[in-house]
Amino acid sequence: MTTKSSPKIVISGSGVWTPSNVITNEELVESYNAYAEKFNSDHASDIAVGKIEKKPLSSVRFIEKTSGIKARYVYAKEGILDIDRMRPKFPERKEEELSIQAEIGIFAARKAMAAAGKTAADIDAVIVAGAYTQRAYPAIAIEIQNELGIDGFGFDMLVACSAATFGLHRAYDSLKSGSTKCVLAINPELNTPQVNFCDRDSHFIFGDVSTAIIMERSETCTSPNSYEILSTKALTRFSNNIRSNFGHLSYVTDVDPFGWDKFFHQSGRIVFEEVSPIAVKHISEHLASLDLKPRDVKRFWLHQANINMNNMVIKQLLGKDVEEETIPTILDRYGNTASAGSIIAFHLYNNDLKKGAIGMICSFGAGYSVGSLVLRKR
Ligand code: CO8
């Protein structure tokens, strides 16, 4: 009796679409501070009697030192820097037009398809995974599927910081089981609409981007640059320390649908302290399950939320003296791009790895959630 061996699953292409607008820390802090000073002056009497709190000022030095972020790409710049608006301004599109998130998803998808040498006819599933989708239905994935002319199915999924890795897990499982033959996984991360630009503690964190990955069985792969997926691992632990209460119930609970708690908010220091050890443990255990040690990994494409957090995680895994190329950083110029950060790092920094080299993609953050994939260059 012959048994069928388990199919090998590969990542055969990736793509990143980067918005053309950049906001530096200097620009962001200058406009936030102008807004805060105007707010404090407009509300001087209420502040004096303790009715409302004075808005504290932000600082470029603080942002760079505590987060590692120097600038971020944004879909729309002007409204963010307008102290009478303090949020981006996006054009409203008609129902007959392509939605913004589908459009930026397609920009990245086409690049990933070209890298993998795939056309729409080769793909049979589209997964859109991100921190937010701009509407509940029809799914952005189905809109993209229709626009690209892909048969099969598509669906959207939300897992905040770990949406991209969890989306790749779903792609991997469906390819392994044989329910799909080639999956397009997309992360159209439009984060700036959910940032409270009036809040000093979080106004600097996020940027916009779109990323995409093509995953398929090894026998169909023709890409000159591909990675076998050796294993995937996911973990979640409920926490309120990173939260957004934005949602469809606001209409019926008679609360302000744009109140402070409807935006991204977090206890950043607690998140830092709680998530770092969870990530270290997760990565160690995932590698150990494959009889690998952290030192066997040539490159870690880590979640991009905070440079000090990544340095701490890598120090605990590898000790001191880790070469910069082992843990590439994109956070300095992209900011935190929610789930897309580790995928941007992978896309920009994987070509030079030699055949047989081990790499690891790992996201960690809201949920809490941690998602990882161990890869081997083919
Ligand atoms: N300028 C000057 N001072 C500031 C500023 C500022 N901009 N912001 C805060 N401060 C002050 C604080 O108020 C505080 O003052 P005080 O001591 O008087 O109270 C002081 O600086 C120190 O503040 P913190 O302790 O908060 O500073 P930290 O060193 O902890 O740094 C960080 C803050 C950078 C936020 C840090 O805690 C961090 O990055 N933690 C990790 C958080 C993390 O990884 N979160 C996950 C992010 S979620 C995600 O990735 C996806 C979510 C879904 C997408 C959402 C899209 C919108």
Short mmCIF file of C-alpha atoms and ligand atoms in Angstrom, two decimals:
data_model
loop_
_atom_site.label_atom_id
_atom_site.label_comp_id
_atom_site.label_asym_id
_atom_site.label_seq_id
_atom_site.Cartn_x
_atom_site.Cartn_y
_atom_site.Cartn_z
CA MET A 1 0.00 0.00 0.00
CA THR A 2 1.40 3.45 -0.88
CA THR A 3 0.69 6.53 1.22
CA LYS A 4 0.50 9.95 -0.35
CA SER A 5 3.22 12.24 1.09
CA SER A 6 2.13 15.60 2.48
CA PRO A 7 2.40 18.37 -0.17
CA LYS A 8 5.06 21.02 0.28
CA ILE A 9 3.66 24.54 0.47
CA VAL A 10 5.67 27.55 -0.68
CA ILE A 11 5.60 31.32 -0.67
CA SER A 12 6.43 32.14 -4.29
CA GLY A 13 5.92 35.90 -4.46
CA SER A 14 5.36 39.01 -2.41
CA GLY A 15 4.41 42.61 -3.14
CA VAL A 16 4.24 45.91 -1.27
CA TRP A 17 2.39 49.06 -2.26
CA THR A 18 3.68 52.14 -0.45
CA PRO A 19 1.67 55.41 -0.49
CA SER A 20 3.52 58.38 -1.98
CA ASN A 21 2.81 60.69 1.00
CA VAL A 22 5.28 60.81 3.90
CA ILE A 23 4.82 62.54 7.26
CA THR A 24 8.01 63.01 9.28
CA ASN A 25 8.03 63.20 13.07
CA GLU A 26 8.96 66.88 12.78
CA GLU A 27 5.89 67.69 10.67
CA LEU A 28 3.57 65.62 12.85
CA VAL A 29 4.79 67.07 16.14
CA GLU A 30 4.71 70.63 14.83
CA SER A 31 1.04 70.33 13.81
CA TYR A 32 0.02 68.37 16.95
CA ASN A 33 1.70 70.94 19.21
CA ALA A 34 0.01 73.81 17.35
CA TYR A 35 -3.33 72.00 17.83
CA ALA A 36 -2.61 71.40 21.55
CA GLU A 37 -1.60 75.02 22.18
CA LYS A 38 -4.73 76.31 20.44
CA PHE A 39 -6.88 73.83 22.42
CA ASN A 40 -5.30 74.95 25.71
CA SER A 41 -5.78 78.60 24.86
CA ASP A 42 -9.41 78.10 23.70
CA HIS A 43 -10.20 76.17 26.91
CA ALA A 44 -8.03 78.17 29.32
CA SER A 45 -10.83 78.92 31.80
CA ASP A 46 -12.12 75.31 31.97
CA ILE A 47 -8.53 74.06 32.36
CA ALA A 48 -7.90 76.60 35.15
CA VAL A 49 -10.86 75.28 37.22
CA GLY A 50 -9.96 71.63 36.51
CA LYS A 51 -13.01 70.98 34.33
CA ILE A 52 -10.89 69.65 31.48
CA GLU A 53 -7.29 68.56 31.23
CA LYS A 54 -4.60 70.56 29.51
CA LYS A 55 -3.30 68.94 26.31
CA PRO A 56 0.38 67.97 26.83
CA LEU A 57 2.91 68.67 24.10
CA SER A 58 4.50 65.97 21.95
CA SER A 59 8.21 65.63 21.18
CA VAL A 60 10.21 64.32 18.22
CA ARG A 61 12.94 63.09 20.57
CA PHE A 62 10.47 61.07 22.67
CA ILE A 63 8.91 59.44 19.63
CA GLU A 64 12.18 58.38 18.08
CA LYS A 65 13.75 57.21 21.33
CA THR A 66 10.79 55.20 22.64
CA SER A 67 9.47 53.77 19.38
CA GLY A 68 12.18 53.99 16.69
CA ILE A 69 9.72 55.65 14.31
CA LYS A 70 11.08 58.57 12.25
CA ALA A 71 8.38 58.88 9.58
CA ARG A 72 5.35 57.09 8.20
CA TYR A 73 3.69 56.73 4.78
CA VAL A 74 0.05 57.82 4.70
CA TYR A 75 -2.74 57.49 2.17
CA ALA A 76 -3.78 61.15 2.62
CA LYS A 77 -1.58 63.74 4.29
CA GLU A 78 -3.22 67.17 4.40
CA GLY A 79 -6.10 66.58 6.80
CA ILE A 80 -3.77 64.99 9.36
CA LEU A 81 -1.62 68.12 9.54
CA ASP A 82 -4.58 70.53 9.46
CA ILE A 83 -5.04 71.57 13.11
CA ASP A 84 -8.72 72.31 12.48
CA ARG A 85 -9.29 68.76 11.19
CA MET A 86 -6.74 66.37 12.79
CA ARG A 87 -7.71 63.40 10.64
CA PRO A 88 -6.99 62.39 7.03
CA LYS A 89 -9.48 63.31 4.32
CA PHE A 90 -10.35 60.50 1.92
CA PRO A 91 -12.58 60.93 -1.11
CA GLU A 92 -15.97 59.19 -0.85
CA ARG A 93 -16.38 56.67 -3.68
CA LYS A 94 -19.67 55.60 -5.27
CA GLU A 95 -20.87 52.02 -4.89
CA GLU A 96 -20.13 51.40 -8.59
CA GLU A 97 -16.49 52.47 -8.11
CA LEU A 98 -13.67 50.30 -6.81
CA SER A 99 -13.34 50.84 -3.07
CA ILE A 100 -10.12 52.37 -1.76
CA GLN A 101 -9.09 49.29 0.19
CA ALA A 102 -9.69 46.99 -2.78
CA GLU A 103 -7.68 49.35 -4.97
CA ILE A 104 -4.60 49.44 -2.73
CA GLY A 105 -4.95 45.68 -2.16
CA ILE A 106 -4.81 45.16 -5.93
CA PHE A 107 -1.72 47.38 -6.24
CA ALA A 108 0.19 45.00 -3.92
CA ALA A 109 -1.51 41.87 -5.31
CA ARG A 110 -0.37 42.57 -8.88
CA LYS A 111 3.24 42.91 -7.69
CA ALA A 112 3.07 39.61 -5.78
CA MET A 113 1.48 37.85 -8.77
CA ALA A 114 4.21 39.17 -11.10
CA ALA A 115 6.93 38.03 -8.67
CA ALA A 116 5.39 34.54 -8.51
CA GLY A 117 4.70 34.43 -12.26
CA LYS A 118 0.98 33.87 -11.71
CA THR A 119 -2.10 35.11 -13.53
CA ALA A 120 -5.67 35.27 -12.22
CA ALA A 121 -6.35 31.88 -13.85
CA ASP A 122 -3.77 30.21 -11.56
CA ILE A 123 -5.34 31.53 -8.32
CA ASP A 124 -8.40 30.04 -6.66
CA ALA A 125 -8.67 31.88 -3.33
CA VAL A 126 -8.28 35.45 -2.10
CA ILE A 127 -7.84 36.24 1.59
CA VAL A 128 -7.94 39.87 2.75
CA ALA A 129 -6.56 40.07 6.28
CA GLY A 130 -6.05 43.28 8.21
CA ALA A 131 -6.74 45.35 11.29
CA TYR A 132 -9.81 46.91 9.64
CA THR A 133 -12.01 46.57 6.57
CA GLN A 134 -13.77 49.69 5.38
CA ARG A 135 -17.16 47.94 5.34
CA ALA A 136 -18.70 44.74 6.61
CA TYR A 137 -19.90 43.40 3.25
CA PRO A 138 -19.53 42.53 0.47
CA ALA A 139 -16.06 41.36 1.48
CA ILE A 140 -13.13 43.39 0.14
CA ALA A 141 -11.61 40.03 -0.88
CA ILE A 142 -14.61 39.27 -3.10
CA GLU A 143 -14.38 42.73 -4.68
CA ILE A 144 -10.68 42.11 -5.43
CA GLN A 145 -11.44 38.61 -6.70
CA ASN A 146 -14.00 40.09 -9.11
CA GLU A 147 -11.72 42.90 -10.25
CA LEU A 148 -8.82 40.52 -10.98
CA GLY A 149 -11.09 37.89 -12.59
CA ILE A 150 -10.26 35.08 -10.16
CA ASP A 151 -12.48 31.97 -9.89
CA GLY A 152 -12.99 30.24 -6.53
CA PHE A 153 -13.66 32.16 -3.34
CA GLY A 154 -12.57 35.09 -1.17
CA PHE A 155 -13.14 36.23 2.39
CA ASP A 156 -12.03 38.94 4.82
CA MET A 157 -10.62 38.34 8.28
CA LEU A 158 -9.60 40.64 11.15
CA VAL A 159 -6.95 39.76 13.74
CA ALA A 160 -5.37 43.22 14.24
CA CYS A 161 -1.55 42.96 14.41
CA SER A 162 -1.55 39.26 13.53
CA ALA A 163 -4.04 39.38 10.67
CA ALA A 164 -1.36 38.88 8.00
CA THR A 165 0.28 35.87 9.63
CA PHE A 166 -3.06 34.34 10.59
CA GLY A 167 -4.21 34.87 6.97
CA LEU A 168 -1.11 33.02 5.76
CA HIS A 169 -1.93 30.21 8.21
CA ARG A 170 -5.37 29.87 6.62
CA ALA A 171 -3.78 29.86 3.15
CA TYR A 172 -1.30 27.18 4.25
CA ASP A 173 -3.97 24.95 5.78
CA SER A 174 -6.20 25.13 2.70
CA LEU A 175 -3.27 24.31 0.39
CA LYS A 176 -2.20 21.42 2.62
CA SER A 177 -5.69 19.99 2.70
CA GLY A 178 -6.09 20.38 -1.05
CA SER A 179 -9.11 22.70 -0.91
CA THR A 180 -7.08 25.35 -2.82
CA LYS A 181 -4.17 25.27 -5.27
CA CYS A 182 -2.91 28.85 -5.20
CA VAL A 183 -3.86 31.54 -2.68
CA LEU A 184 -3.50 35.32 -2.88
CA ALA A 185 -3.29 36.76 0.67
CA ILE A 186 -3.56 40.56 0.91
CA ASN A 187 -3.19 43.08 3.77
CA PRO A 188 -4.56 46.50 2.76
CA GLU A 189 -3.71 48.26 6.02
CA LEU A 190 -5.41 51.66 6.10
CA ASN A 191 -4.65 52.55 9.70
CA THR A 192 -4.57 56.36 9.81
CA PRO A 193 -8.41 56.70 9.79
CA GLN A 194 -8.43 54.91 13.18
CA VAL A 195 -5.70 57.03 14.78
CA ASN A 196 -6.71 59.70 17.27
CA PHE A 197 -4.38 62.45 16.02
CA CYS A 198 -5.44 64.59 19.02
CA ASP A 199 -3.89 62.07 21.43
CA ARG A 200 -0.20 62.66 22.18
CA ASP A 201 0.38 59.06 23.31
CA SER A 202 -0.66 57.46 20.04
CA HIS A 203 -0.64 60.13 17.29
CA PHE A 204 2.77 59.06 16.00
CA ILE A 205 2.40 55.28 15.85
CA PHE A 206 0.70 54.25 12.61
CA GLY A 207 1.10 54.46 8.84
CA ASP A 208 -0.72 53.08 5.79
CA VAL A 209 0.51 50.40 3.37
CA SER A 210 -0.66 47.36 1.43
CA THR A 211 1.10 43.98 1.18
CA ALA A 212 0.41 40.71 -0.62
CA ILE A 213 1.76 37.15 -0.74
CA ILE A 214 1.24 34.31 -3.21
CA MET A 215 1.24 30.84 -1.67
CA GLU A 216 1.00 27.59 -3.63
CA ARG A 217 2.05 23.91 -3.73
CA SER A 218 5.71 23.37 -4.61
CA GLU A 219 4.90 21.40 -7.76
CA THR A 220 3.27 24.45 -9.42
CA CYS A 221 5.96 26.94 -8.31
CA THR A 222 8.03 28.49 -11.11
CA SER A 223 9.30 31.48 -9.13
CA PRO A 224 13.09 32.02 -9.03
CA ASN A 225 12.77 33.13 -5.37
CA SER A 226 10.62 30.96 -3.15
CA TYR A 227 10.41 29.65 0.41
CA GLU A 228 9.07 26.35 1.68
CA ILE A 229 6.88 26.78 4.75
CA LEU A 230 8.14 24.30 7.33
CA SER A 231 5.51 25.09 9.93
CA THR A 232 2.97 27.64 11.21
CA LYS A 233 2.01 28.44 14.82
CA ALA A 234 -0.63 30.73 16.31
CA LEU A 235 -1.46 31.88 19.83
CA THR A 236 -4.04 34.23 21.34
CA ARG A 237 -4.62 35.53 24.91
CA PHE A 238 -7.44 37.98 25.58
CA SER A 239 -6.37 41.47 26.68
CA ASN A 240 -8.03 44.88 26.81
CA ASN A 241 -4.67 46.65 26.75
CA ILE A 242 -4.92 47.36 23.01
CA ARG A 243 -8.48 48.08 21.99
CA SER A 244 -10.82 49.88 19.60
CA ASN A 245 -14.57 49.97 20.31
CA PHE A 246 -15.42 51.21 16.84
CA GLY A 247 -18.28 49.14 15.50
CA HIS A 248 -21.82 48.86 14.23
CA LEU A 249 -23.42 48.83 17.70
CA SER A 250 -22.53 52.51 18.31
CA TYR A 251 -25.69 53.50 16.43
CA VAL A 252 -27.96 51.75 18.92
CA THR A 253 -26.08 52.30 22.15
CA ASP A 254 -26.60 56.07 21.78
CA VAL A 255 -22.95 56.84 22.43
CA ASP A 256 -20.68 59.07 20.38
CA PRO A 257 -19.62 56.84 17.45
CA PHE A 258 -16.37 58.85 17.29
CA GLY A 259 -15.64 59.02 21.05
CA TRP A 260 -12.03 58.48 22.20
CA ASP A 261 -12.57 54.78 22.90
CA LYS A 262 -13.74 54.20 19.32
CA PHE A 263 -10.18 54.88 18.11
CA PHE A 264 -7.08 52.77 18.63
CA HIS A 265 -5.98 53.13 22.26
CA GLN A 266 -3.56 51.16 24.39
CA SER A 267 -1.56 50.94 27.59
CA GLY A 268 1.68 50.93 25.63
CA ARG A 269 4.05 50.25 28.51
CA ILE A 270 1.98 47.28 29.78
CA VAL A 271 1.69 45.91 26.24
CA PHE A 272 5.45 46.17 25.88
CA GLU A 273 6.04 44.33 29.15
CA GLU A 274 3.42 41.62 28.63
CA VAL A 275 3.75 40.87 24.92
CA SER A 276 7.57 40.70 24.68
CA PRO A 277 7.93 37.55 26.86
CA ILE A 278 4.93 35.93 25.16
CA ALA A 279 6.64 36.49 21.78
CA VAL A 280 9.99 35.14 23.01
CA LYS A 281 8.34 31.98 24.39
CA HIS A 282 6.26 31.49 21.26
CA ILE A 283 9.24 31.83 18.91
CA SER A 284 11.44 29.52 21.02
CA GLU A 285 8.75 26.85 21.25
CA HIS A 286 7.89 27.06 17.56
CA LEU A 287 11.54 26.60 16.59
CA ALA A 288 12.04 23.82 19.16
CA SER A 289 9.09 21.92 17.67
CA LEU A 290 11.20 21.69 14.49
CA ASP A 291 14.41 20.84 16.39
CA LEU A 292 15.72 24.32 15.58
CA LYS A 293 17.36 26.90 17.86
CA PRO A 294 17.09 30.68 17.44
CA ARG A 295 20.76 30.67 16.26
CA ASP A 296 19.72 28.43 13.32
CA VAL A 297 17.55 31.27 11.98
CA LYS A 298 19.34 33.46 9.46
CA ARG A 299 16.64 36.14 9.46
CA PHE A 300 13.74 37.16 11.70
CA TRP A 301 11.07 39.23 9.94
CA LEU A 302 9.42 40.52 13.11
CA HIS A 303 6.31 42.59 13.78
CA GLN A 304 7.15 46.28 13.46
CA ALA A 305 5.59 48.12 16.40
CA ASN A 306 8.54 49.21 18.51
CA ILE A 307 12.30 48.99 17.93
CA ASN A 308 13.10 48.56 21.62
CA MET A 309 10.62 45.70 21.85
CA ASN A 310 12.17 43.92 18.85
CA ASN A 311 15.67 44.44 20.23
CA MET A 312 14.58 43.01 23.57
CA VAL A 313 12.93 39.98 21.95
CA ILE A 314 15.98 39.26 19.79
CA LYS A 315 18.40 39.77 22.69
CA GLN A 316 16.52 37.21 24.75
CA LEU A 317 16.56 34.77 21.85
CA LEU A 318 20.12 35.30 20.62
CA GLY A 319 21.99 37.15 23.36
CA LYS A 320 24.15 40.16 22.57
CA ASP A 321 25.91 41.13 19.33
CA VAL A 322 23.18 40.35 16.84
CA GLU A 323 23.98 41.59 13.35
CA GLU A 324 21.51 44.11 12.00
CA GLU A 325 20.82 41.97 8.94
CA THR A 326 19.45 39.18 11.18
CA ILE A 327 16.52 41.39 12.20
CA PRO A 328 15.71 43.97 9.52
CA THR A 329 13.80 47.09 10.55
CA ILE A 330 11.31 48.98 8.41
CA LEU A 331 9.51 50.64 11.32
CA ASP A 332 11.74 53.72 11.14
CA ARG A 333 10.30 54.80 7.78
CA TYR A 334 6.90 53.03 7.69
CA GLY A 335 5.78 53.44 11.31
CA ASN A 336 3.60 50.64 12.70
CA THR A 337 1.56 49.30 9.79
CA ALA A 338 -0.49 46.86 11.93
CA SER A 339 -0.28 43.34 10.48
CA ALA A 340 1.69 44.33 7.37
CA GLY A 341 4.97 45.18 9.15
CA SER A 342 6.56 41.71 9.16
CA ILE A 343 5.47 41.17 5.54
CA ILE A 344 7.12 44.44 4.41
CA ALA A 345 10.31 43.34 6.20
CA PHE A 346 10.11 39.93 4.50
CA HIS A 347 9.47 41.48 1.08
CA LEU A 348 12.36 43.95 1.28
CA TYR A 349 14.89 41.70 2.97
CA ASN A 350 14.75 38.11 1.71
CA ASN A 351 16.35 38.02 -1.74
CA ASP A 352 19.92 37.70 -0.52
CA LEU A 353 19.36 34.59 1.63
CA LYS A 354 21.12 31.44 0.38
CA LYS A 355 19.41 28.15 -0.52
CA GLY A 356 18.59 26.21 2.65
CA ALA A 357 18.64 29.30 4.92
CA ILE A 358 15.99 29.34 7.64
CA GLY A 359 13.88 32.45 8.20
CA MET A 360 10.96 33.26 10.48
CA ILE A 361 8.05 35.65 10.06
CA CYS A 362 6.47 36.58 13.42
CA SER A 363 3.77 39.09 14.38
CA PHE A 364 2.64 40.01 17.91
CA GLY A 365 0.24 42.53 19.38
CA ALA A 366 -3.45 43.25 19.82
CA GLY A 367 -5.66 40.42 20.96
CA TYR A 368 -3.11 39.57 22.32
CA SER A 369 -2.09 37.54 19.29
CA VAL A 370 1.13 35.96 18.03
CA GLY A 371 1.50 34.32 14.62
CA SER A 372 4.60 32.77 13.09
CA LEU A 373 5.81 30.88 10.02
CA VAL A 374 9.15 29.09 9.75
CA LEU A 375 10.50 29.22 6.19
CA ARG A 376 13.37 27.58 4.29
CA LYS A 377 14.79 29.17 1.17
CA ARG A 378 14.49 26.87 -1.90
N1 CO8 B 1 5.76 63.06 23.37
C1 CO8 B 1 6.28 63.29 24.58
N2 CO8 B 1 5.95 62.56 25.67
C2 CO8 B 1 5.05 61.56 25.51
C3 CO8 B 1 4.47 61.28 24.26
C4 CO8 B 1 4.86 62.08 23.16
N3 CO8 B 1 4.33 61.87 21.91
N4 CO8 B 1 3.63 60.23 24.39
C5 CO8 B 1 3.66 59.89 25.69
N5 CO8 B 1 4.50 60.68 26.37
C6 CO8 B 1 4.81 60.65 27.82
C7 CO8 B 1 3.78 59.84 28.57
O1 CO8 B 1 2.61 60.58 28.80
C8 CO8 B 1 4.54 59.52 29.84
O2 CO8 B 1 4.54 60.65 30.68
P1 CO8 B 1 4.44 60.45 32.26
O3 CO8 B 1 5.64 59.63 32.62
O4 CO8 B 1 4.47 61.85 32.76
O5 CO8 B 1 3.17 59.73 32.51
C9 CO8 B 1 5.96 59.32 29.34
O6 CO8 B 1 6.03 59.99 28.08
C10 CO8 B 1 6.30 57.87 29.15
O7 CO8 B 1 5.21 57.22 28.48
P2 CO8 B 1 5.11 55.69 28.24
O8 CO8 B 1 5.49 54.95 29.49
O9 CO8 B 1 3.80 55.38 27.61
O10 CO8 B 1 6.30 55.52 27.19
P3 CO8 B 1 6.91 54.22 26.65
O11 CO8 B 1 8.35 54.24 26.88
O12 CO8 B 1 6.15 52.99 27.10
O13 CO8 B 1 6.65 54.36 25.07
C11 CO8 B 1 5.16 53.47 23.37
C12 CO8 B 1 5.32 54.45 24.54
C13 CO8 B 1 6.10 53.92 22.27
C14 CO8 B 1 3.72 53.51 22.89
C15 CO8 B 1 5.57 52.05 23.85
O14 CO8 B 1 4.97 51.76 25.06
C16 CO8 B 1 5.21 50.96 22.87
O15 CO8 B 1 5.43 51.03 21.67
N6 CO8 B 1 4.71 49.84 23.41
C17 CO8 B 1 4.41 48.69 22.59
C18 CO8 B 1 3.05 48.81 22.16
C19 CO8 B 1 2.69 47.84 21.08
O16 CO8 B 1 3.45 47.06 20.56
N7 CO8 B 1 1.47 47.92 20.74
C20 CO8 B 1 0.95 47.15 19.69
C21 CO8 B 1 0.45 48.11 18.76
S1 CO8 B 1 -1.03 47.54 18.16
C22 CO8 B 1 -0.72 46.97 16.62
O17 CO8 B 1 0.41 46.80 16.24
C23 CO8 B 1 -1.87 46.80 15.69
C24 CO8 B 1 -3.18 47.25 16.31
C25 CO8 B 1 -4.24 47.42 15.30
C26 CO8 B 1 -4.00 48.55 14.33
C27 CO8 B 1 -4.47 49.87 14.81
C28 CO8 B 1 -4.45 50.90 13.73
C29 CO8 B 1 -4.82 52.28 14.15
#
